[in-house]
PDB file of N, CA and C in Angstrom:
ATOM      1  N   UNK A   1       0.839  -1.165   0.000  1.00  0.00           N
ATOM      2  CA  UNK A   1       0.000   0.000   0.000  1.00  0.00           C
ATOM      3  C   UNK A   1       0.887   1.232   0.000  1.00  0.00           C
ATOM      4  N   UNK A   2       0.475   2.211  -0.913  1.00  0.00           N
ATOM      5  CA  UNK A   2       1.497   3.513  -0.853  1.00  0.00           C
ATOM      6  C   UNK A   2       1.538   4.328   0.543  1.00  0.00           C
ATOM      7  N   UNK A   3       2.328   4.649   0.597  1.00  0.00           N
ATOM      8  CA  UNK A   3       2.369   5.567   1.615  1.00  0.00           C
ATOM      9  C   UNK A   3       2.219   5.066   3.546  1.00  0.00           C
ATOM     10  N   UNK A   4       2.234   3.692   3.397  1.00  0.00           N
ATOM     11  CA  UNK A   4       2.306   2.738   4.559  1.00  0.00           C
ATOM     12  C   UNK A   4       3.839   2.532   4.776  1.00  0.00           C
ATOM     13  N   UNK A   5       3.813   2.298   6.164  1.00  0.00           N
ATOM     14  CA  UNK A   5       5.451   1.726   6.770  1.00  0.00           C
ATOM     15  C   UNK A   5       4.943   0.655   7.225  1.00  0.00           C
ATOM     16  N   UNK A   6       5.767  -0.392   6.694  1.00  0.00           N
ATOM     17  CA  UNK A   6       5.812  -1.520   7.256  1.00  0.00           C
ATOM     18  C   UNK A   6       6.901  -2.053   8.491  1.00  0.00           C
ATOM     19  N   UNK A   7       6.794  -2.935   9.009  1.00  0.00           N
ATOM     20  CA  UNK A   7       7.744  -3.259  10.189  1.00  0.00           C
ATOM     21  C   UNK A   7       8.440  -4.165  10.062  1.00  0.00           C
ATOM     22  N   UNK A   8       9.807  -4.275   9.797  1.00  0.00           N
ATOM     23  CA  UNK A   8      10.443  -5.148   9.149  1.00  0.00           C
ATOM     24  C   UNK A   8      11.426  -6.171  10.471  1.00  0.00           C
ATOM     25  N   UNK A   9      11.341  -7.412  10.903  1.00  0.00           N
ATOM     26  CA  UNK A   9      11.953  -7.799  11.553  1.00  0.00           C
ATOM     27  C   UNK A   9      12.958  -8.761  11.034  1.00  0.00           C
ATOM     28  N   UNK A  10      14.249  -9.007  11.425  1.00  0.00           N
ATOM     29  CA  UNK A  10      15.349 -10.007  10.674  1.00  0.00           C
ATOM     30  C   UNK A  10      15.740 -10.546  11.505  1.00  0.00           C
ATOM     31  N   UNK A  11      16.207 -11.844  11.163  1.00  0.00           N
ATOM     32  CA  UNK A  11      16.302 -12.939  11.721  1.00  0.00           C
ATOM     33  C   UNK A  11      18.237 -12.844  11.945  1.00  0.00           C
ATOM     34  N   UNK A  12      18.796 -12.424  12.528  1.00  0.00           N
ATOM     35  CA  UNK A  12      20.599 -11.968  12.058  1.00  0.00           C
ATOM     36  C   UNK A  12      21.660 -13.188  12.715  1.00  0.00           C
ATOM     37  N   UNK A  13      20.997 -14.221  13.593  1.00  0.00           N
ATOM     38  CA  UNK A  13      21.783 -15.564  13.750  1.00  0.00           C
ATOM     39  C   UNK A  13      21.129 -16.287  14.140  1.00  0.00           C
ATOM     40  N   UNK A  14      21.696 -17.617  13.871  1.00  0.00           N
ATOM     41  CA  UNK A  14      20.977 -18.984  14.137  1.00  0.00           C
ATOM     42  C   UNK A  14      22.080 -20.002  14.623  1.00  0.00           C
ATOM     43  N   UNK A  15      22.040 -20.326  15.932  1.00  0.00           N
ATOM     44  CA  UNK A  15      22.617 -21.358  16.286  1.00  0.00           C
ATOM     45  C   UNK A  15      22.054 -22.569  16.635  1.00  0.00           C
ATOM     46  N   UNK A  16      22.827 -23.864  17.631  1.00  0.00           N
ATOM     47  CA  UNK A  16      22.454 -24.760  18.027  1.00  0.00           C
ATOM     48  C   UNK A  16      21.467 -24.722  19.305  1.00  0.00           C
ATOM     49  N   UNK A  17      21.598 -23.227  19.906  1.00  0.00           N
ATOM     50  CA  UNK A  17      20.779 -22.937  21.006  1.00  0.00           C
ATOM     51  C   UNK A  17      19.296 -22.207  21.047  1.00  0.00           C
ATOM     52  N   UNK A  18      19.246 -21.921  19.812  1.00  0.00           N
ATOM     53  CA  UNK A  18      18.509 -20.280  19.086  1.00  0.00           C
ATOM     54  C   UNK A  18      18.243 -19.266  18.164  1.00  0.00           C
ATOM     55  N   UNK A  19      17.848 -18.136  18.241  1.00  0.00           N
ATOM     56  CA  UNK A  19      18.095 -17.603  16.993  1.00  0.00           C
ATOM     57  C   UNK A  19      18.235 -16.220  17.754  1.00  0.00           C
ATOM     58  N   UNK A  20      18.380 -14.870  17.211  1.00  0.00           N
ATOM     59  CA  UNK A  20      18.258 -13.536  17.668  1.00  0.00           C
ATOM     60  C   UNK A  20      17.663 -13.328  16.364  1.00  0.00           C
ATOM     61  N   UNK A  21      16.659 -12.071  16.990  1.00  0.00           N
ATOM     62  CA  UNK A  21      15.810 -11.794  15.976  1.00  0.00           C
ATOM     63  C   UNK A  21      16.147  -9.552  16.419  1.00  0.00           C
ATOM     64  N   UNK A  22      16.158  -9.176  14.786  1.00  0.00           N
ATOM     65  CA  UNK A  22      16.176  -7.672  15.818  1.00  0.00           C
ATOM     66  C   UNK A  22      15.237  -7.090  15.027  1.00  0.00           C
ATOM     67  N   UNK A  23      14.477  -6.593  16.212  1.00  0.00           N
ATOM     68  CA  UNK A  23      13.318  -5.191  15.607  1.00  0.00           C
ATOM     69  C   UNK A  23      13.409  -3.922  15.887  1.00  0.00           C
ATOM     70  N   UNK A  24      13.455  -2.992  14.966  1.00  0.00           N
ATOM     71  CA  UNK A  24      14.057  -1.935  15.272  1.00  0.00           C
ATOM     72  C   UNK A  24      15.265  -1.916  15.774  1.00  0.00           C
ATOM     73  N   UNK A  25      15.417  -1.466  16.877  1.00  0.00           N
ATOM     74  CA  UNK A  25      16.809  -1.128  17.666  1.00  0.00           C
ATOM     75  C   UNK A  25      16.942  -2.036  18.471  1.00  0.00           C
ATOM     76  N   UNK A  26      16.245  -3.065  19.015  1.00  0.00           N
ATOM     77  CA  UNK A  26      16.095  -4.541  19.566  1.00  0.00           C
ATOM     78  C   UNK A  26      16.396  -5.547  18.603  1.00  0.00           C
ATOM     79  N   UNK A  27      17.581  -6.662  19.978  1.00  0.00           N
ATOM     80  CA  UNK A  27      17.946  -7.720  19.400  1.00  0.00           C
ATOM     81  C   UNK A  27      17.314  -8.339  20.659  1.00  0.00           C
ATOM     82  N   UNK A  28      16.353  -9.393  20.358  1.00  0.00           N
ATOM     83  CA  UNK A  28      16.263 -10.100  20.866  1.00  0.00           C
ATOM     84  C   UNK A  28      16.604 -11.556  20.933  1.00  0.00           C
ATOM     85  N   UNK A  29      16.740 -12.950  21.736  1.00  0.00           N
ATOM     86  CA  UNK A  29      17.061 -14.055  21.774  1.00  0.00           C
ATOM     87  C   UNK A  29      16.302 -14.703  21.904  1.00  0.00           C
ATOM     88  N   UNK A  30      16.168 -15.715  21.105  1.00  0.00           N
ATOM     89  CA  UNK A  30      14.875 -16.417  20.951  1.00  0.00           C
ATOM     90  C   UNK A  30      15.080 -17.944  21.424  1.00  0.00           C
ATOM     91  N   UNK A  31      15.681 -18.501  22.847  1.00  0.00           N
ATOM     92  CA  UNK A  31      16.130 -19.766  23.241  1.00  0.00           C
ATOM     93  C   UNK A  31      15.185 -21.002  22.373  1.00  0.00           C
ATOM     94  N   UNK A  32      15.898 -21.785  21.658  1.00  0.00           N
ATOM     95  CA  UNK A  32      14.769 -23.328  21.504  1.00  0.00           C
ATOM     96  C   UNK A  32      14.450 -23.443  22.554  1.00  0.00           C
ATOM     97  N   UNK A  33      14.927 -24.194  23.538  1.00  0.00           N
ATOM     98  CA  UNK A  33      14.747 -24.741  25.004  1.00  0.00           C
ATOM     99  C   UNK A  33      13.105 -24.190  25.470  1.00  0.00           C
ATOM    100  N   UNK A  34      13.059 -22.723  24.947  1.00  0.00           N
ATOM    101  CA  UNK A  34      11.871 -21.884  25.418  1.00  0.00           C
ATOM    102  C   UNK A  34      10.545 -22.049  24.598  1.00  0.00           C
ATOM    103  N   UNK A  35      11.057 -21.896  23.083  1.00  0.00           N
ATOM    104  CA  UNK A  35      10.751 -21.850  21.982  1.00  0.00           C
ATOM    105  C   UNK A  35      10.520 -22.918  21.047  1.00  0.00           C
ATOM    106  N   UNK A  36      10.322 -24.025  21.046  1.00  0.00           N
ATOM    107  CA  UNK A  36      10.623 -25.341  20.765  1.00  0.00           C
ATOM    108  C   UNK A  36      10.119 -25.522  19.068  1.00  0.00           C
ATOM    109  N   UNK A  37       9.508 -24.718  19.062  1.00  0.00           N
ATOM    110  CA  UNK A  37       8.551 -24.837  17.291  1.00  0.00           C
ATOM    111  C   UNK A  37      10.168 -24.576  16.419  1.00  0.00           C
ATOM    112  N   UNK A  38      10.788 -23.903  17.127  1.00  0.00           N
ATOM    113  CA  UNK A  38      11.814 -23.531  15.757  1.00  0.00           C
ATOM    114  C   UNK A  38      12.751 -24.658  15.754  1.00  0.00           C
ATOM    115  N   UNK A  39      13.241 -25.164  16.603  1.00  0.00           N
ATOM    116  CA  UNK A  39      14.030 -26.257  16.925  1.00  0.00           C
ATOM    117  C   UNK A  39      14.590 -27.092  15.426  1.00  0.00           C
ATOM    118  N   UNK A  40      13.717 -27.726  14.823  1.00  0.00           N
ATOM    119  CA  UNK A  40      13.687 -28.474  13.753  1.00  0.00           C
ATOM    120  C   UNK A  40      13.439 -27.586  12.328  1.00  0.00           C
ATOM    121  N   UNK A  41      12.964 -26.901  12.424  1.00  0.00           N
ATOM    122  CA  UNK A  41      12.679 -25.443  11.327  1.00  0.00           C
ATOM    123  C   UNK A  41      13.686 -25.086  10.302  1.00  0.00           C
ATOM    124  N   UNK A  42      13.988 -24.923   9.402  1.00  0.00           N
ATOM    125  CA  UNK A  42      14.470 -24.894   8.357  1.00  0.00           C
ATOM    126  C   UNK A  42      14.900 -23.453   7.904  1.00  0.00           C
ATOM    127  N   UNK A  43      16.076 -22.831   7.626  1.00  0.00           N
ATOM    128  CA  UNK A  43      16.774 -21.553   7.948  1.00  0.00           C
ATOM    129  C   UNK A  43      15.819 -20.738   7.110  1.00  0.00           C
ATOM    130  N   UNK A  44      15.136 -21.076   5.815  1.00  0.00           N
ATOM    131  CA  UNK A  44      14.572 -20.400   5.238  1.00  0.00           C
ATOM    132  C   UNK A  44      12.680 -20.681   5.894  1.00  0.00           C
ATOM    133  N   UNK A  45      12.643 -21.222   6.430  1.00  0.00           N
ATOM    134  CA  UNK A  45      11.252 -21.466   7.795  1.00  0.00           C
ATOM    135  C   UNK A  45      11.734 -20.451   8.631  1.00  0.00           C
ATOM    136  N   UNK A  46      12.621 -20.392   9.396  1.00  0.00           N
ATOM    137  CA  UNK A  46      13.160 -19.127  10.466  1.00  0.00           C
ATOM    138  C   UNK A  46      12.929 -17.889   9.633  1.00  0.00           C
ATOM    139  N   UNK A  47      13.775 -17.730   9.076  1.00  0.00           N
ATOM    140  CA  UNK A  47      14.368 -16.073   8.398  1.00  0.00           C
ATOM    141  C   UNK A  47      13.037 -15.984   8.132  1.00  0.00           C
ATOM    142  N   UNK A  48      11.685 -16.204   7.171  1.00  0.00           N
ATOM    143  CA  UNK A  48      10.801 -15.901   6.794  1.00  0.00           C
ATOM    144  C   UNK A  48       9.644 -15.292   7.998  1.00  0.00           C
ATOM    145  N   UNK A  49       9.948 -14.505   8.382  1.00  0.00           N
ATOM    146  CA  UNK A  49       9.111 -13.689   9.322  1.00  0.00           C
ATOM    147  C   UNK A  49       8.659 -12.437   8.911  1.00  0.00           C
ATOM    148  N   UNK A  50       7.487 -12.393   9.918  1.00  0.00           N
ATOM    149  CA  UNK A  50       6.683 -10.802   9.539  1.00  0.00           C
ATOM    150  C   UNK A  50       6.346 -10.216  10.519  1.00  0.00           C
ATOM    151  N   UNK A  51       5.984  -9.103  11.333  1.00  0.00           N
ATOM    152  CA  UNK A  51       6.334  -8.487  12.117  1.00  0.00           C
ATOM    153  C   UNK A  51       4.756  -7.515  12.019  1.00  0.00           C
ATOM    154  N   UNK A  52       3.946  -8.208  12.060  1.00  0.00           N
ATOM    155  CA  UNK A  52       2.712  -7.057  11.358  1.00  0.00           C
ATOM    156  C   UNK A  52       2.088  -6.151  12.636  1.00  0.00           C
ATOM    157  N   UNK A  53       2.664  -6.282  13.776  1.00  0.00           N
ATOM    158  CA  UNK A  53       1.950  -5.084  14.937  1.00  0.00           C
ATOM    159  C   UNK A  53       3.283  -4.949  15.892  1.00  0.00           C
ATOM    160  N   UNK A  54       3.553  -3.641  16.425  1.00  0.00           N
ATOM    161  CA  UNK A  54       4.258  -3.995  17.921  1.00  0.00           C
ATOM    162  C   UNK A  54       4.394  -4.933  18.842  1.00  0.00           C
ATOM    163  N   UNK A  55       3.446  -5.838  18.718  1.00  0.00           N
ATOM    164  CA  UNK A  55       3.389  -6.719  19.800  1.00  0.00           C
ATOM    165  C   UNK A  55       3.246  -7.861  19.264  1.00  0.00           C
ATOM    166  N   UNK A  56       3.360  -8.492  17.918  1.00  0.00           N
ATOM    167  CA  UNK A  56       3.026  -9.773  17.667  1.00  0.00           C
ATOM    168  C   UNK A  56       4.262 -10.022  16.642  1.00  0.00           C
ATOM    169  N   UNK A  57       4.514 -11.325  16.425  1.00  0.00           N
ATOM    170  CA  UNK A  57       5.064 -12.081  15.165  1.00  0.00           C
ATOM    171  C   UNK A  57       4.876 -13.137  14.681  1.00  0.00           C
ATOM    172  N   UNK A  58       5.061 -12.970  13.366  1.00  0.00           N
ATOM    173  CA  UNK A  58       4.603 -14.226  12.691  1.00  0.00           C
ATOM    174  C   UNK A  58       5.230 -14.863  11.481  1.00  0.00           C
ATOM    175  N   UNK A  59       5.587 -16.436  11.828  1.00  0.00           N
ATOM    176  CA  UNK A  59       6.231 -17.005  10.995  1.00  0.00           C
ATOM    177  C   UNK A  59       5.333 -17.818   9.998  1.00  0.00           C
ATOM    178  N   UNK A  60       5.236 -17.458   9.061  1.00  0.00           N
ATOM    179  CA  UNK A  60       4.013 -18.004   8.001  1.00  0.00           C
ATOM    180  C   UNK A  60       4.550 -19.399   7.474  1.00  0.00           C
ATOM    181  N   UNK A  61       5.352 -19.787   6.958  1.00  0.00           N
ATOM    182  CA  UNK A  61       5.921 -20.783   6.848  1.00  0.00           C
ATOM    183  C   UNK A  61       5.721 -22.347   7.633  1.00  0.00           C
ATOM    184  N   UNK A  62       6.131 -21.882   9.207  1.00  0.00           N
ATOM    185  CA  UNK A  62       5.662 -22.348  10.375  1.00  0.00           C
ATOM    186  C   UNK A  62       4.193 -22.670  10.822  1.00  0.00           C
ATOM    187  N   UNK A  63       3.383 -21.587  10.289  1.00  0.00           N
ATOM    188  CA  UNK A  63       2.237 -21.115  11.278  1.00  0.00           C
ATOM    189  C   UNK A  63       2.391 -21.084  12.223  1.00  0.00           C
ATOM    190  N   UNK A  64       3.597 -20.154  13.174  1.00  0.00           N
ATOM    191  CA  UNK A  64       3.581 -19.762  14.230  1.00  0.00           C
ATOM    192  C   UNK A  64       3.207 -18.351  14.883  1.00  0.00           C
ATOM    193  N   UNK A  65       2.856 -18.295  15.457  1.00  0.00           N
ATOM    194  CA  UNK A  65       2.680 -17.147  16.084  1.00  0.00           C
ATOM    195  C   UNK A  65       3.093 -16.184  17.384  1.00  0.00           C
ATOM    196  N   UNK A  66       3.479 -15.255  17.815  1.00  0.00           N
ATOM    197  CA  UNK A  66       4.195 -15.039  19.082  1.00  0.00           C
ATOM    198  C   UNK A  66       4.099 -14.119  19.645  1.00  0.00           C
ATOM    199  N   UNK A  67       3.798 -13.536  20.393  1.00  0.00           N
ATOM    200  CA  UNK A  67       4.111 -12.252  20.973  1.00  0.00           C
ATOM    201  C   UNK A  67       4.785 -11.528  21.541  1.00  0.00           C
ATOM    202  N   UNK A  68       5.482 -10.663  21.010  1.00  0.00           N
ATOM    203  CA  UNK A  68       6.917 -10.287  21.296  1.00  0.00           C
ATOM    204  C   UNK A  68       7.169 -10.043  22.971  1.00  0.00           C
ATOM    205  N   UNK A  69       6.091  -9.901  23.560  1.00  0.00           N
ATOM    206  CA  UNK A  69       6.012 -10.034  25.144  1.00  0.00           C
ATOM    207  C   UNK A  69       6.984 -10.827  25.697  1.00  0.00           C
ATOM    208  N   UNK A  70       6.403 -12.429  25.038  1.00  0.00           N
ATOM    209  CA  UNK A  70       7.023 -13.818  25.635  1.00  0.00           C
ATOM    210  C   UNK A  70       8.363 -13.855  25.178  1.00  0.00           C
ATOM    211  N   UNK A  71       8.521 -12.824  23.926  1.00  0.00           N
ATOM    212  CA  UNK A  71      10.132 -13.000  23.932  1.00  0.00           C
ATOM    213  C   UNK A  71      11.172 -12.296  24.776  1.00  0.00           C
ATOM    214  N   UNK A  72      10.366 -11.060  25.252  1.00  0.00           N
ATOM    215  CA  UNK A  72      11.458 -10.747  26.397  1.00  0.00           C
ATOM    216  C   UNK A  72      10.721 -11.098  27.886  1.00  0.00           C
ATOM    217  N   UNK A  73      10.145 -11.574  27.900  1.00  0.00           N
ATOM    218  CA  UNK A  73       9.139 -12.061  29.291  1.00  0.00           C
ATOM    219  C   UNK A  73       9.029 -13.484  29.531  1.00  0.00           C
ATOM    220  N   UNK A  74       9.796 -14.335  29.244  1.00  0.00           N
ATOM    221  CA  UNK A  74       9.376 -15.928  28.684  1.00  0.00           C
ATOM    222  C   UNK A  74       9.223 -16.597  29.556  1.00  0.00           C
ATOM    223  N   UNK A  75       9.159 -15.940  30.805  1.00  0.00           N
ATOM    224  CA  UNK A  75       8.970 -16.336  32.274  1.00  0.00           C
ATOM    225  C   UNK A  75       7.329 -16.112  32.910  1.00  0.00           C
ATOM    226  N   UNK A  76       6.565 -15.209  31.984  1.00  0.00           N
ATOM    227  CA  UNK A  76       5.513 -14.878  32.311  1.00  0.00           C
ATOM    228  C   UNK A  76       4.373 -15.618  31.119  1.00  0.00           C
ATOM    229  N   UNK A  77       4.925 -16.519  30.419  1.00  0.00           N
ATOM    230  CA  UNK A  77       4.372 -17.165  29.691  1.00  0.00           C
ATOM    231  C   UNK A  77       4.710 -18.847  29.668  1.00  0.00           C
ATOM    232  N   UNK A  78       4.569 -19.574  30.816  1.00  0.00           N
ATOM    233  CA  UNK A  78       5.348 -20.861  30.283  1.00  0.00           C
ATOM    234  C   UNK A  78       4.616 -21.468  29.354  1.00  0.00           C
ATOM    235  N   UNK A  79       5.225 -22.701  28.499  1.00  0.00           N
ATOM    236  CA  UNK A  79       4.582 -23.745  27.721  1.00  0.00           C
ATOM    237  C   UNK A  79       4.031 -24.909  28.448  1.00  0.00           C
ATOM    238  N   UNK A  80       3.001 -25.069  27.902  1.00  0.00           N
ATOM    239  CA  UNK A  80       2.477 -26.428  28.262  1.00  0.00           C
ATOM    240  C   UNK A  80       2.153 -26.991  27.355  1.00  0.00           C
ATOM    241  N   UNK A  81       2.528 -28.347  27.787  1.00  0.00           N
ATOM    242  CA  UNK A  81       2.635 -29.136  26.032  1.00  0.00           C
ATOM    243  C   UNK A  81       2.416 -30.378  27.006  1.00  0.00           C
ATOM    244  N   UNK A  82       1.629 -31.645  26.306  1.00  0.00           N
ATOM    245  CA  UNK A  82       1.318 -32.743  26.532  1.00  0.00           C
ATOM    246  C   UNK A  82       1.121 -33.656  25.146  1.00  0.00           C
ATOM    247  N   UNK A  83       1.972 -34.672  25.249  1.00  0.00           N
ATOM    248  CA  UNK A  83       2.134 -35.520  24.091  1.00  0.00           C
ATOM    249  C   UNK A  83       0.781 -37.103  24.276  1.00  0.00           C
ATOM    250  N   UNK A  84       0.618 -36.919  23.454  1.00  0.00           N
ATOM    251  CA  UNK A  84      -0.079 -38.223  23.747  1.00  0.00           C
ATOM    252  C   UNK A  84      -0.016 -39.387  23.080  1.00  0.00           C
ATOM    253  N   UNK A  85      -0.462 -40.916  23.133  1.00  0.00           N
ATOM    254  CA  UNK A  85      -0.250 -41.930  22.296  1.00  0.00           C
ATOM    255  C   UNK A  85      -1.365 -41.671  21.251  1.00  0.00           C
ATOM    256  N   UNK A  86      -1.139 -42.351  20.258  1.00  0.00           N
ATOM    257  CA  UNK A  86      -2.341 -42.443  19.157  1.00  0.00           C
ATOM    258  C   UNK A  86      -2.885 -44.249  19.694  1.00  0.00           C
ATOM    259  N   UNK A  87      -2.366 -44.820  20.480  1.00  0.00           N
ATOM    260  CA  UNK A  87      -3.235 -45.882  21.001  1.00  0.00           C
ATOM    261  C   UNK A  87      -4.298 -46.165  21.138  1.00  0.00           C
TER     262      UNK A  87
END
């Protein structure tokens, strides 16, 4: 759309532990351990992000979703995850 700013977030490393992601003038760290969807994710699955509000992100690729809250707050959001048998 003309005359719109968009919000551009980049993905600037990827290790065995994580990724850092920076928005704007923020780098943030994005632990697997915390984060577990990216874990197995594919560099061009990571890097492909969009950034469409202050407070949210989204990896389309993934279908993930996040809120940049839990990325610097990841203590005020735990995961709960329960696996189950197909038995």
């Amino acid at each position: 759309m003309i005359g719109s700013a968009a919000s551009v977030a980049e993905v600037t490393h990827i290790s065995r532990h994580g990724l850092w992601l920076l928005l704007g003038n923020e780098e943030l760290h994005i632990p697997f351990a915390e984060f577990p969807w990216f874990r197995t994710a594919t560099i061009e699955q990571i890097t492909t992000v969009e950034w469409p509000s202050a407070h949210h992100l989204y990896w389309p690729m993934l279908d993930v979703d996040v809120a940049v809250a839990s990325i610097r707050q990841p203590a005020d959001f735990p995961l709960m995850s329960r696996v189950t048998s197909a038995d």
